[in-house]
mmCIF file of C-alpha atoms in Angstrom:
data_model
loop_
_atom_site.group_PDB
_atom_site.id
_atom_site.type_symbol
_atom_site.label_atom_id
_atom_site.label_comp_id
_atom_site.label_asym_id
_atom_site.label_seq_id
_atom_site.Cartn_x
_atom_site.Cartn_y
_atom_site.Cartn_z
ATOM 1 C CA UNK A 761 177.978 90.764 79.326
ATOM 2 C CA UNK A 762 176.638 88.072 77.022
ATOM 3 C CA UNK A 763 172.918 88.547 76.298
ATOM 4 C CA UNK A 764 172.093 84.922 77.223
ATOM 5 C CA UNK A 765 173.810 85.245 80.606
ATOM 6 C CA UNK A 766 171.934 88.490 81.355
ATOM 7 C CA UNK A 767 168.663 86.799 80.396
ATOM 8 C CA UNK A 768 169.495 83.790 82.582
ATOM 9 C CA UNK A 769 170.336 86.037 85.574
ATOM 10 C CA UNK A 770 167.095 87.996 85.126
ATOM 11 C CA UNK A 771 165.096 84.769 84.904
ATOM 12 C CA UNK A 772 166.914 83.354 87.942
ATOM 13 C CA UNK A 773 165.952 86.443 89.932
ATOM 14 C CA UNK A 774 162.298 86.134 88.827
ATOM 15 C CA UNK A 775 162.398 82.358 89.473
ATOM 16 C CA UNK A 776 163.898 82.836 92.944
ATOM 17 C CA UNK A 777 161.197 85.372 93.875
ATOM 18 C CA UNK A 778 158.492 83.058 92.452
ATOM 19 C CA UNK A 779 159.761 80.169 94.610
ATOM 20 C CA UNK A 780 160.007 82.472 97.647
ATOM 21 C CA UNK A 781 156.296 83.298 97.297
ATOM 22 C CA UNK A 782 155.297 79.676 96.639
ATOM 23 C CA UNK A 783 157.161 78.705 99.847
ATOM 24 C CA UNK A 784 154.221 80.225 101.745
ATOM 25 C CA UNK A 785 152.235 77.113 100.793
ATOM 26 C CA UNK A 786 154.395 75.258 103.335
ATOM 27 C CA UNK A 787 154.199 77.950 106.018
ATOM 28 C CA UNK A 788 155.111 81.583 106.713
ATOM 29 C CA UNK A 789 158.923 81.779 106.451
ATOM 30 C CA UNK A 790 161.753 84.363 106.033
ATOM 31 C CA UNK A 791 161.969 83.802 102.248
ATOM 32 C CA UNK A 792 158.285 84.576 101.791
ATOM 33 C CA UNK A 793 158.506 87.618 104.044
ATOM 34 C CA UNK A 794 161.514 88.904 102.101
ATOM 35 C CA UNK A 795 159.647 88.576 98.777
ATOM 36 C CA UNK A 796 156.516 90.094 100.336
ATOM 37 C CA UNK A 797 158.401 93.208 101.486
ATOM 38 C CA UNK A 798 160.241 93.559 98.157
ATOM 39 C CA UNK A 799 156.840 93.359 96.445
ATOM 40 C CA UNK A 800 155.321 95.991 98.766
ATOM 41 C CA UNK A 801 158.293 98.343 98.251
ATOM 42 C CA UNK A 802 158.268 97.948 94.471
ATOM 43 C CA UNK A 803 154.487 98.387 94.244
ATOM 44 C CA UNK A 804 154.628 101.620 96.264
ATOM 45 C CA UNK A 805 157.550 102.805 94.115
ATOM 46 C CA UNK A 806 155.601 101.911 90.980
ATOM 47 C CA UNK A 807 152.783 104.263 92.024
ATOM 48 C CA UNK A 808 155.251 107.037 92.888
ATOM 49 C CA UNK A 809 156.667 106.796 89.353
ATOM 50 C CA UNK A 810 153.214 106.740 87.815
ATOM 51 C CA UNK A 811 151.900 109.746 89.800
ATOM 52 C CA UNK A 812 155.141 111.698 89.412
ATOM 53 C CA UNK A 813 155.092 111.584 85.625
ATOM 54 C CA UNK A 814 151.388 111.428 84.735
ATOM 55 C CA UNK A 815 150.072 113.847 87.381
ATOM 56 C CA UNK A 816 152.739 116.004 89.035
ATOM 57 C CA UNK A 817 154.789 116.650 85.884
ATOM 58 C CA UNK A 818 152.217 116.406 83.066
ATOM 59 C CA UNK A 819 149.214 118.009 84.735
ATOM 60 C CA UNK A 820 150.840 120.376 87.251
ATOM 61 C CA UNK A 821 154.483 121.342 86.721
ATOM 62 C CA UNK A 822 154.606 121.568 82.913
ATOM 63 C CA UNK A 823 151.283 123.509 82.546
ATOM 64 C CA UNK A 824 152.380 126.024 85.237
ATOM 65 C CA UNK A 825 155.986 126.549 84.109
ATOM 66 C CA UNK A 826 155.584 126.246 80.328
ATOM 67 C CA UNK A 827 151.963 127.242 79.604
ATOM 68 C CA UNK A 828 151.487 129.811 82.365
ATOM 69 C CA UNK A 829 148.374 128.105 83.803
ATOM 70 C CA UNK A 830 148.840 129.658 87.248
ATOM 71 C CA UNK A 831 145.340 128.663 88.411
ATOM 72 C CA UNK A 832 146.807 125.148 88.879
ATOM 73 C CA UNK A 833 148.827 126.447 91.840
ATOM 74 C CA UNK A 834 145.624 126.135 93.906
ATOM 75 C CA UNK A 835 145.159 122.339 93.439
ATOM 76 C CA UNK A 836 148.911 122.032 93.958
ATOM 77 C CA UNK A 837 148.531 123.762 97.327
ATOM 78 C CA UNK A 838 145.506 121.587 98.179
ATOM 79 C CA UNK A 839 147.651 118.552 97.347
ATOM 80 C CA UNK A 840 150.481 119.742 99.592
ATOM 81 C CA UNK A 841 147.909 120.350 102.366
ATOM 82 C CA UNK A 842 147.191 116.568 102.217
ATOM 83 C CA UNK A 843 150.594 115.993 103.818
ATOM 84 C CA UNK A 844 149.533 117.859 106.982
ATOM 85 C CA UNK A 845 147.808 114.547 107.760
ATOM 86 C CA UNK A 846 151.243 113.340 108.885
ATOM 87 C CA UNK A 847 151.470 116.063 111.572
ATOM 88 C CA UNK A 848 148.898 115.515 114.338
ATOM 89 C CA UNK A 849 148.646 119.211 115.281
ATOM 90 C CA UNK A 850 147.965 120.318 111.685
ATOM 91 C CA UNK A 851 146.061 117.314 110.381
ATOM 92 C CA UNK A 852 142.734 119.211 110.391
ATOM 93 C CA UNK A 853 144.022 121.285 107.441
ATOM 94 C CA UNK A 854 144.039 118.192 105.191
ATOM 95 C CA UNK A 855 140.249 117.948 105.530
ATOM 96 C CA UNK A 856 139.746 120.750 102.996
ATOM 97 C CA UNK A 857 141.661 118.781 100.343
ATOM 98 C CA UNK A 858 139.866 115.546 101.210
ATOM 99 C CA UNK A 859 136.484 117.332 101.085
ATOM 100 C CA UNK A 860 137.373 118.765 97.668
ATOM 101 C CA UNK A 861 138.087 115.317 96.198
ATOM 102 C CA UNK A 862 135.160 113.616 97.975
ATOM 103 C CA UNK A 863 132.673 116.404 97.064
ATOM 104 C CA UNK A 864 133.611 116.362 93.386
ATOM 105 C CA UNK A 865 133.566 112.568 93.270
ATOM 106 C CA UNK A 866 130.142 112.547 94.950
ATOM 107 C CA UNK A 867 128.757 115.047 92.416
ATOM 108 C CA UNK A 868 130.069 113.025 89.481
ATOM 109 C CA UNK A 869 128.932 109.793 91.120
ATOM 110 C CA UNK A 870 125.250 110.804 91.441
ATOM 111 C CA UNK A 871 124.954 111.463 87.706
ATOM 112 C CA UNK A 872 127.175 108.552 86.711
ATOM 113 C CA UNK A 873 125.353 106.012 88.873
ATOM 114 C CA UNK A 874 121.826 107.054 87.917
ATOM 115 C CA UNK A 875 122.416 107.995 84.291
ATOM 116 C CA UNK A 876 125.167 105.498 83.530
ATOM 117 C CA UNK A 877 124.056 102.429 85.479
ATOM 118 C CA UNK A 878 120.494 102.447 86.861
ATOM 119 C CA UNK A 879 118.586 103.746 83.819
ATOM 120 C CA UNK A 880 120.485 101.778 81.113
ATOM 121 C CA UNK A 881 120.274 98.573 83.176
ATOM 122 C CA UNK A 882 116.521 99.036 83.722
ATOM 123 C CA UNK A 883 116.079 99.805 80.019
ATOM 124 C CA UNK A 884 118.029 96.707 78.931
ATOM 125 C CA UNK A 885 115.966 94.542 81.281
ATOM 126 C CA UNK A 886 112.739 95.508 79.509
ATOM 127 C CA UNK A 887 113.814 96.240 75.922
ATOM 128 C CA UNK A 888 114.471 92.601 74.894
ATOM 129 C CA UNK A 889 110.824 91.627 75.475
ATOM 130 C CA UNK A 890 110.069 92.693 71.909
ATOM 131 C CA UNK A 891 112.455 90.076 70.461
ATOM 132 C CA UNK A 892 111.853 87.047 72.706
ATOM 133 C CA UNK A 893 109.794 86.147 75.777
ATOM 134 C CA UNK A 894 111.293 83.471 78.083
ATOM 135 C CA UNK A 895 114.873 84.798 78.239
ATOM 136 C CA UNK A 896 113.918 88.379 79.208
ATOM 137 C CA UNK A 897 111.319 86.968 81.637
ATOM 138 C CA UNK A 898 114.027 84.981 83.465
ATOM 139 C CA UNK A 899 116.192 88.115 83.545
ATOM 140 C CA UNK A 900 113.318 90.228 84.893
ATOM 141 C CA UNK A 901 112.524 87.671 87.637
ATOM 142 C CA UNK A 902 116.254 87.481 88.488
ATOM 143 C CA UNK A 903 116.698 91.263 88.692
ATOM 144 C CA UNK A 904 113.573 91.834 90.829
ATOM 145 C CA UNK A 905 114.231 88.901 93.186
ATOM 146 C CA UNK A 906 117.915 89.870 93.614
ATOM 147 C CA UNK A 907 116.921 93.454 94.473
ATOM 148 C CA UNK A 908 114.359 92.169 96.978
ATOM 149 C CA UNK A 909 116.917 89.786 98.519
ATOM 150 C CA UNK A 910 119.107 92.829 99.291
ATOM 151 C CA UNK A 911 116.173 94.886 100.598
ATOM 152 C CA UNK A 912 116.517 94.794 104.380
ATOM 153 C CA UNK A 913 114.087 97.547 105.428
ATOM 154 C CA UNK A 914 111.257 95.022 105.829
ATOM 155 C CA UNK A 915 111.293 91.509 107.272
ATOM 156 C CA UNK A 916 111.458 88.780 104.591
ATOM 157 C CA UNK A 917 108.012 87.246 105.237
ATOM 158 C CA UNK A 918 105.075 86.286 102.981
ATOM 159 C CA UNK A 919 105.390 87.333 99.327
ATOM 160 C CA UNK A 920 108.586 89.278 100.089
ATOM 161 C CA UNK A 921 110.086 86.170 101.719
ATOM 162 C CA UNK A 922 109.205 83.926 98.763
ATOM 163 C CA UNK A 923 110.663 86.434 96.272
ATOM 164 C CA UNK A 924 113.815 86.738 98.392
ATOM 165 C CA UNK A 925 114.096 82.929 98.389
ATOM 166 C CA UNK A 926 113.892 82.913 94.577
ATOM 167 C CA UNK A 927 116.565 85.641 94.668
ATOM 168 C CA UNK A 928 118.802 83.337 96.751
ATOM 169 C CA UNK A 929 118.605 80.643 94.050
ATOM 170 C CA UNK A 930 119.557 83.145 91.323
ATOM 171 C CA UNK A 931 122.370 84.569 93.453
ATOM 172 C CA UNK A 932 123.769 81.094 94.140
ATOM 173 C CA UNK A 933 123.765 80.304 90.404
ATOM 174 C CA UNK A 934 125.605 83.574 89.701
ATOM 175 C CA UNK A 935 128.114 83.103 92.532
ATOM 176 C CA UNK A 936 128.736 79.527 91.393
ATOM 177 C CA UNK A 937 129.404 80.756 87.849
ATOM 178 C CA UNK A 938 131.762 83.442 89.142
ATOM 179 C CA UNK A 939 133.520 80.956 91.394
ATOM 180 C CA UNK A 940 134.051 78.667 88.399
ATOM 181 C CA UNK A 941 135.485 81.548 86.369
ATOM 182 C CA UNK A 942 137.775 82.654 89.215
ATOM 183 C CA UNK A 943 139.117 79.113 89.659
ATOM 184 C CA UNK A 944 139.816 78.899 85.913
ATOM 185 C CA UNK A 945 141.586 82.283 85.960
ATOM 186 C CA UNK A 946 143.780 81.465 88.966
ATOM 187 C CA UNK A 947 144.659 78.011 87.664
ATOM 188 C CA UNK A 948 145.702 79.487 84.304
ATOM 189 C CA UNK A 949 147.939 81.958 86.199
ATOM 190 C CA UNK A 950 149.420 79.033 88.126
ATOM 191 C CA UNK A 951 150.046 77.150 84.875
ATOM 192 C CA UNK A 952 151.815 80.277 83.595
ATOM 193 C CA UNK A 953 154.122 80.401 86.611
ATOM 194 C CA UNK A 954 154.858 76.660 86.500
ATOM 195 C CA UNK A 955 155.593 76.970 82.771
ATOM 196 C CA UNK A 956 157.987 79.822 83.546
ATOM 197 C CA UNK A 957 159.831 77.743 86.155
ATOM 198 C CA UNK A 958 160.025 74.468 84.211
ATOM 199 C CA UNK A 959 160.218 75.677 80.609
ATOM 200 C CA UNK A 960 161.492 79.276 80.290
ATOM 201 C CA UNK A 961 163.939 79.204 83.195
ATOM 202 C CA UNK A 962 165.348 75.771 82.304
ATOM 203 C CA UNK A 963 165.546 76.806 78.632
ATOM 204 C CA UNK A 964 167.581 79.922 79.498
ATOM 205 C CA UNK A 965 169.957 77.737 81.572
ATOM 206 C CA UNK A 966 170.346 75.233 78.699
ATOM 207 C CA UNK A 967 171.174 78.097 76.334
ATOM 208 C CA UNK A 968 174.174 79.101 78.482
ATOM 209 C CA UNK A 969 175.459 75.530 78.757
ATOM 210 C CA UNK A 970 175.190 74.967 75.036
ATOM 211 C CA UNK B 619 139.801 128.809 113.523
ATOM 212 C CA UNK B 620 140.335 125.089 114.121
ATOM 213 C CA UNK B 621 136.584 124.453 113.871
ATOM 214 C CA UNK B 622 136.277 126.546 110.685
ATOM 215 C CA UNK B 623 139.111 124.762 108.828
ATOM 216 C CA UNK B 624 138.334 121.372 110.312
ATOM 217 C CA UNK B 625 134.545 121.338 110.014
ATOM 218 C CA UNK B 626 132.657 124.188 108.313
ATOM 219 C CA UNK B 627 135.019 124.859 105.395
ATOM 220 C CA UNK B 628 135.386 121.170 104.354
ATOM 221 C CA UNK B 629 131.601 120.646 104.420
ATOM 222 C CA UNK B 630 131.095 123.831 102.362
ATOM 223 C CA UNK B 631 133.813 122.797 99.885
ATOM 224 C CA UNK B 632 132.227 119.341 99.462
ATOM 225 C CA UNK B 633 128.794 120.923 98.956
ATOM 226 C CA UNK B 634 129.833 123.490 96.329
ATOM 227 C CA UNK B 635 132.105 121.164 94.376
ATOM 228 C CA UNK B 636 129.473 118.407 94.352
ATOM 229 C CA UNK B 637 126.664 120.764 93.320
ATOM 230 C CA UNK B 638 128.828 122.226 90.526
ATOM 231 C CA UNK B 639 129.297 118.776 89.033
ATOM 232 C CA UNK B 640 125.534 118.153 89.076
ATOM 233 C CA UNK B 641 124.772 121.596 87.572
ATOM 234 C CA UNK B 642 127.280 120.932 84.781
ATOM 235 C CA UNK B 643 125.359 117.857 83.710
ATOM 236 C CA UNK B 644 122.028 119.672 83.419
ATOM 237 C CA UNK B 645 123.274 123.073 82.233
ATOM 238 C CA UNK B 646 124.226 123.507 78.593
ATOM 239 C CA UNK B 647 126.365 126.574 79.403
ATOM 240 C CA UNK B 648 129.904 126.354 77.966
ATOM 241 C CA UNK B 649 131.508 128.440 80.754
ATOM 242 C CA UNK B 650 130.150 126.084 83.415
ATOM 243 C CA UNK B 651 131.277 123.075 81.374
ATOM 244 C CA UNK B 652 134.803 124.525 80.975
ATOM 245 C CA UNK B 653 135.044 125.312 84.681
ATOM 246 C CA UNK B 654 133.931 121.824 85.691
ATOM 247 C CA UNK B 655 136.413 120.326 83.200
ATOM 248 C CA UNK B 656 139.156 122.382 84.852
ATOM 249 C CA UNK B 657 137.925 121.213 88.247
ATOM 250 C CA UNK B 658 138.242 117.569 87.141
ATOM 251 C CA UNK B 659 141.924 118.203 86.392
ATOM 252 C CA UNK B 660 142.237 119.705 89.874
ATOM 253 C CA UNK B 661 140.669 116.568 91.378
ATOM 254 C CA UNK B 662 143.188 114.392 89.514
ATOM 255 C CA UNK B 663 146.050 116.505 90.895
ATOM 256 C CA UNK B 664 144.813 116.494 94.514
ATOM 257 C CA UNK B 665 143.957 112.755 94.207
ATOM 258 C CA UNK B 666 147.505 112.110 92.958
ATOM 259 C CA UNK B 667 148.925 113.808 96.040
ATOM 260 C CA UNK B 668 146.698 111.621 98.239
ATOM 261 C CA UNK B 669 148.328 108.508 96.721
ATOM 262 C CA UNK B 670 151.737 110.008 97.469
ATOM 263 C CA UNK B 671 150.539 110.611 101.029
ATOM 264 C CA UNK B 672 149.950 106.856 101.325
ATOM 265 C CA UNK B 673 153.517 106.173 100.190
ATOM 266 C CA UNK B 674 154.830 108.826 102.620
ATOM 267 C CA UNK B 675 152.896 107.107 105.399
ATOM 268 C CA UNK B 676 154.424 103.667 104.612
ATOM 269 C CA UNK B 677 157.881 105.279 104.504
ATOM 270 C CA UNK B 678 157.362 106.973 107.861
ATOM 271 C CA UNK B 679 156.139 103.803 109.607
ATOM 272 C CA UNK B 680 158.902 101.645 108.093
ATOM 273 C CA UNK B 681 161.622 104.195 108.908
ATOM 274 C CA UNK B 682 160.441 104.341 112.503
ATOM 275 C CA UNK B 683 160.558 100.494 112.721
ATOM 276 C CA UNK B 684 164.094 100.402 111.335
ATOM 277 C CA UNK B 685 165.328 103.224 113.581
ATOM 278 C CA UNK B 686 163.881 101.644 116.731
ATOM 279 C CA UNK B 687 164.995 98.127 115.679
ATOM 280 C CA UNK B 688 161.459 96.774 116.095
ATOM 281 C CA UNK B 689 160.631 93.127 115.339
ATOM 282 C CA UNK B 690 161.083 92.387 111.626
ATOM 283 C CA UNK B 691 162.997 95.630 110.968
ATOM 284 C CA UNK B 692 165.340 94.078 108.340
ATOM 285 C CA UNK B 693 162.277 93.391 106.161
ATOM 286 C CA UNK B 694 161.186 97.023 106.534
ATOM 287 C CA UNK B 695 164.687 98.088 105.473
ATOM 288 C CA UNK B 696 164.346 95.910 102.353
ATOM 289 C CA UNK B 697 160.941 97.491 101.641
ATOM 290 C CA UNK B 698 162.461 100.976 101.930
ATOM 291 C CA UNK B 699 165.432 100.116 99.691
ATOM 292 C CA UNK B 700 163.165 98.880 96.885
ATOM 293 C CA UNK B 701 160.681 101.729 97.357
ATOM 294 C CA UNK B 702 163.474 104.320 97.092
ATOM 295 C CA UNK B 703 165.183 102.529 94.180
ATOM 296 C CA UNK B 704 161.962 102.299 92.177
ATOM 297 C CA UNK B 705 160.789 105.855 92.993
ATOM 298 C CA UNK B 706 164.155 107.566 92.396
ATOM 299 C CA UNK B 707 164.646 105.498 89.247
ATOM 300 C CA UNK B 708 161.319 106.780 87.910
ATOM 301 C CA UNK B 709 161.926 110.410 88.942
ATOM 302 C CA UNK B 710 165.521 110.668 87.663
ATOM 303 C CA UNK B 711 165.584 108.322 84.678
ATOM 304 C CA UNK B 712 161.902 108.118 83.656
ATOM 305 C CA UNK B 713 159.603 105.139 83.140
ATOM 306 C CA UNK B 714 160.376 104.189 79.535
ATOM 307 C CA UNK B 715 161.630 100.793 78.361
ATOM 308 C CA UNK B 716 165.180 100.014 79.407
ATOM 309 C CA UNK B 717 165.113 102.191 82.538
ATOM 310 C CA UNK B 718 165.715 100.881 86.075
ATOM 311 C CA UNK B 719 162.014 101.427 86.865
ATOM 312 C CA UNK B 720 160.982 99.285 83.894
ATOM 313 C CA UNK B 721 163.603 96.614 84.703
ATOM 314 C CA UNK B 722 162.400 96.335 88.315
ATOM 315 C CA UNK B 723 158.797 96.079 87.123
ATOM 316 C CA UNK B 724 159.423 93.474 84.396
ATOM 317 C CA UNK B 725 161.813 91.214 86.300
ATOM 318 C CA UNK B 726 160.610 91.522 89.880
ATOM 319 C CA UNK B 727 157.228 93.165 90.301
ATOM 320 C CA UNK B 728 155.315 91.451 87.459
ATOM 321 C CA UNK B 729 156.489 87.866 88.247
ATOM 322 C CA UNK B 730 155.725 88.376 91.954
ATOM 323 C CA UNK B 731 152.303 89.837 91.185
ATOM 324 C CA UNK B 732 151.204 86.882 89.043
ATOM 325 C CA UNK B 733 152.658 84.402 91.575
ATOM 326 C CA UNK B 734 150.725 86.097 94.395
ATOM 327 C CA UNK B 735 147.505 85.766 92.389
ATOM 328 C CA UNK B 736 148.265 82.184 91.336
ATOM 329 C CA UNK B 737 148.822 81.296 95.011
ATOM 330 C CA UNK B 738 145.097 81.773 95.401
ATOM 331 C CA UNK B 739 144.471 78.719 93.173
ATOM 332 C CA UNK B 740 145.588 76.516 96.091
ATOM 333 C CA UNK B 741 143.536 78.343 98.701
ATOM 334 C CA UNK B 742 140.486 78.498 96.461
ATOM 335 C CA UNK B 743 140.683 74.686 96.197
ATOM 336 C CA UNK B 744 140.579 74.231 99.980
ATOM 337 C CA UNK B 745 137.842 76.878 100.274
ATOM 338 C CA UNK B 746 135.860 75.039 97.596
ATOM 339 C CA UNK B 747 136.144 71.792 99.530
ATOM 340 C CA UNK B 748 134.599 73.447 102.592
ATOM 341 C CA UNK B 749 131.951 75.461 100.737
ATOM 342 C CA UNK B 750 130.962 72.832 98.196
ATOM 343 C CA UNK B 751 129.953 70.066 100.538
ATOM 344 C CA UNK B 752 126.342 69.863 99.425
ATOM 345 C CA UNK B 753 124.784 70.348 102.852
ATOM 346 C CA UNK B 754 122.020 72.721 101.814
ATOM 347 C CA UNK B 755 120.030 73.327 98.641
ATOM 348 C CA UNK B 756 121.846 76.653 98.090
ATOM 349 C CA UNK B 757 125.296 75.024 98.425
ATOM 350 C CA UNK B 758 124.222 72.300 95.987
ATOM 351 C CA UNK B 759 123.117 74.889 93.408
ATOM 352 C CA UNK B 760 126.463 76.697 93.825
ATOM 353 C CA UNK B 761 128.362 73.402 93.432
ATOM 354 C CA UNK B 762 126.451 72.318 90.311
ATOM 355 C CA UNK B 763 126.739 75.729 88.603
ATOM 356 C CA UNK B 764 130.463 76.080 89.343
ATOM 357 C CA UNK B 765 131.131 72.558 88.036
ATOM 358 C CA UNK B 766 129.135 73.168 84.841
ATOM 359 C CA UNK B 767 130.881 76.517 84.184
ATOM 360 C CA UNK B 768 134.355 75.072 84.851
ATOM 361 C CA UNK B 769 133.758 72.049 82.619
ATOM 362 C CA UNK B 770 131.922 74.066 79.976
ATOM 363 C CA UNK B 771 134.944 76.278 79.357
ATOM 364 C CA UNK B 772 137.472 73.458 78.695
ATOM 365 C CA UNK B 773 137.605 70.867 75.866
ATOM 366 C CA UNK B 774 137.182 68.046 78.401
ATOM 367 C CA UNK B 775 133.690 69.317 79.243
ATOM 368 C CA UNK B 776 132.598 69.154 75.613
ATOM 369 C CA UNK B 777 134.030 65.622 75.424
ATOM 370 C CA UNK B 778 131.935 64.539 78.435
ATOM 371 C CA UNK B 779 128.713 66.139 77.204
ATOM 372 C CA UNK B 780 128.472 68.018 73.899
ATOM 373 C CA UNK B 781 125.939 70.600 75.080
ATOM 374 C CA UNK B 782 127.937 71.693 78.152
ATOM 375 C CA UNK B 783 129.383 74.838 76.479
ATOM 376 C CA UNK B 784 125.848 75.843 75.402
ATOM 377 C CA UNK B 785 124.523 75.351 78.966
ATOM 378 C CA UNK B 786 127.433 77.430 80.305
ATOM 379 C CA UNK B 787 126.591 80.233 77.864
ATOM 380 C CA UNK B 788 122.935 80.102 78.923
ATOM 381 C CA UNK B 789 123.894 80.342 82.622
ATOM 382 C CA UNK B 790 126.160 83.311 81.915
ATOM 383 C CA UNK B 791 123.659 85.122 79.670
ATOM 384 C CA UNK B 792 120.457 84.705 81.698
ATOM 385 C CA UNK B 793 120.532 83.846 85.436
ATOM 386 C CA UNK B 794 124.030 85.269 85.949
ATOM 387 C CA UNK B 795 123.288 88.426 83.937
ATOM 388 C CA UNK B 796 120.081 89.071 85.872
ATOM 389 C CA UNK B 797 121.875 88.847 89.243
ATOM 390 C CA UNK B 798 124.720 91.087 88.046
ATOM 391 C CA UNK B 799 122.117 93.565 86.852
ATOM 392 C CA UNK B 800 120.278 93.464 90.186
ATOM 393 C CA UNK B 801 123.537 93.992 92.093
ATOM 394 C CA UNK B 802 124.609 96.862 89.775
ATOM 395 C CA UNK B 803 121.239 98.611 90.170
ATOM 396 C CA UNK B 804 121.257 98.159 93.960
ATOM 397 C CA UNK B 805 124.863 99.303 94.339
ATOM 398 C CA UNK B 806 124.315 102.296 92.030
ATOM 399 C CA UNK B 807 121.261 103.431 94.010
ATOM 400 C CA UNK B 808 123.261 103.044 97.223
ATOM 401 C CA UNK B 809 126.221 105.002 95.816
ATOM 402 C CA UNK B 810 123.922 107.783 94.550
ATOM 403 C CA UNK B 811 122.187 108.157 97.912
ATOM 404 C CA UNK B 812 125.538 108.105 99.755
ATOM 405 C CA UNK B 813 126.848 110.812 97.394
ATOM 406 C CA UNK B 814 123.779 112.931 98.113
ATOM 407 C CA UNK B 815 124.372 112.513 101.868
ATOM 408 C CA UNK B 816 127.983 113.665 101.418
ATOM 409 C CA UNK B 817 127.021 116.725 99.351
ATOM 410 C CA UNK B 818 124.331 117.742 101.845
ATOM 411 C CA UNK B 819 126.795 117.348 104.731
ATOM 412 C CA UNK B 820 124.828 114.567 106.463
ATOM 413 C CA UNK B 821 127.622 112.053 105.934
ATOM 414 C CA UNK B 822 130.910 113.384 107.343
ATOM 415 C CA UNK B 823 132.847 110.269 108.288
ATOM 416 C CA UNK B 824 135.295 110.881 105.413
ATOM 417 C CA UNK B 825 136.652 113.819 107.442
ATOM 418 C CA UNK B 826 137.935 111.466 110.134
ATOM 419 C CA UNK B 827 137.554 112.015 113.839
ATOM 420 C CA UNK B 828 136.109 115.445 114.667
#
């Protein structure tokens, strides 16, 4: 088939699905629900493809069959045990696999959180005092007051209450800034989709006619 | 037997795997480091299976809806068709350019994903209208900051007031940074203490109902 026609058909499919999703702005309707379920199916399938090739094949099957790394049979078995979750009577067996993943993640997390986040962030808060004064002071006040705002073990009264109030002001400034950024990001995505519908799609149609 | 596999063994597995990860960080021993590296591969494998379990769960629920002709079953059938097409495409043909998996992603999944996200631009506008009515001091601060950041990132803002981009940069680099830092420190401390609770077996909710 002609390349332009194939391109037009592909764009028409993408355009149709785009309009189906935008139809939700009017109200929930069969077109939106169709696109929603196609999206859910494709997204799940996307992860199957990703896991199949990058984990099951690359890290399990190939090392066992080609490199003789038989110790990997054990995580393979733990992985298969996960599926006992689908059988009520045997679902308790999946807890061993879940505990293995959660335990390892917890062990890594303790080091990662303290060594990778808490200490460097505390260090950065103080280290800039040598170069300037007002900027790092604002940051220090912001960090301390934000932490106190989220400290709920004591009632926010007196000095703690005042600091928490200062924290609220800082938090509102930050949330406002993030809101502004999110709006900009979403609007630029919307512009992209509208451009696709009115420029790319129409252009591919014109190419066939001409 | 049920209690051992369902309770004692998972808690023991979580404890030993978590402790091993912590020991690895502090110990300079190469054997320990190699073993923990191997264990990380195991975690990736078991974690990969857990993602597949999620897909298996969606398939099971959708199949049951289709078989019993429950409300909205045709949509579930569509979901299953696209899930199977995408998964089988990836398993049989691979995920490279030009495959069915890639075609489905480029022409259906990617356009739908960006449309879904762009849809939020409309809802964020109505949410902004409700949140930004300057009823309180906090809401006013949020409103002013969001407006400055939005205007400061587009040429129109600079046209209105030349120093708007500079003010936006200051907001992002000082008050916003300090709040992000406070939130990161607080969340990291919370995650570290939760991880410790998991390793010590105090927190067991991840195992599900006992």
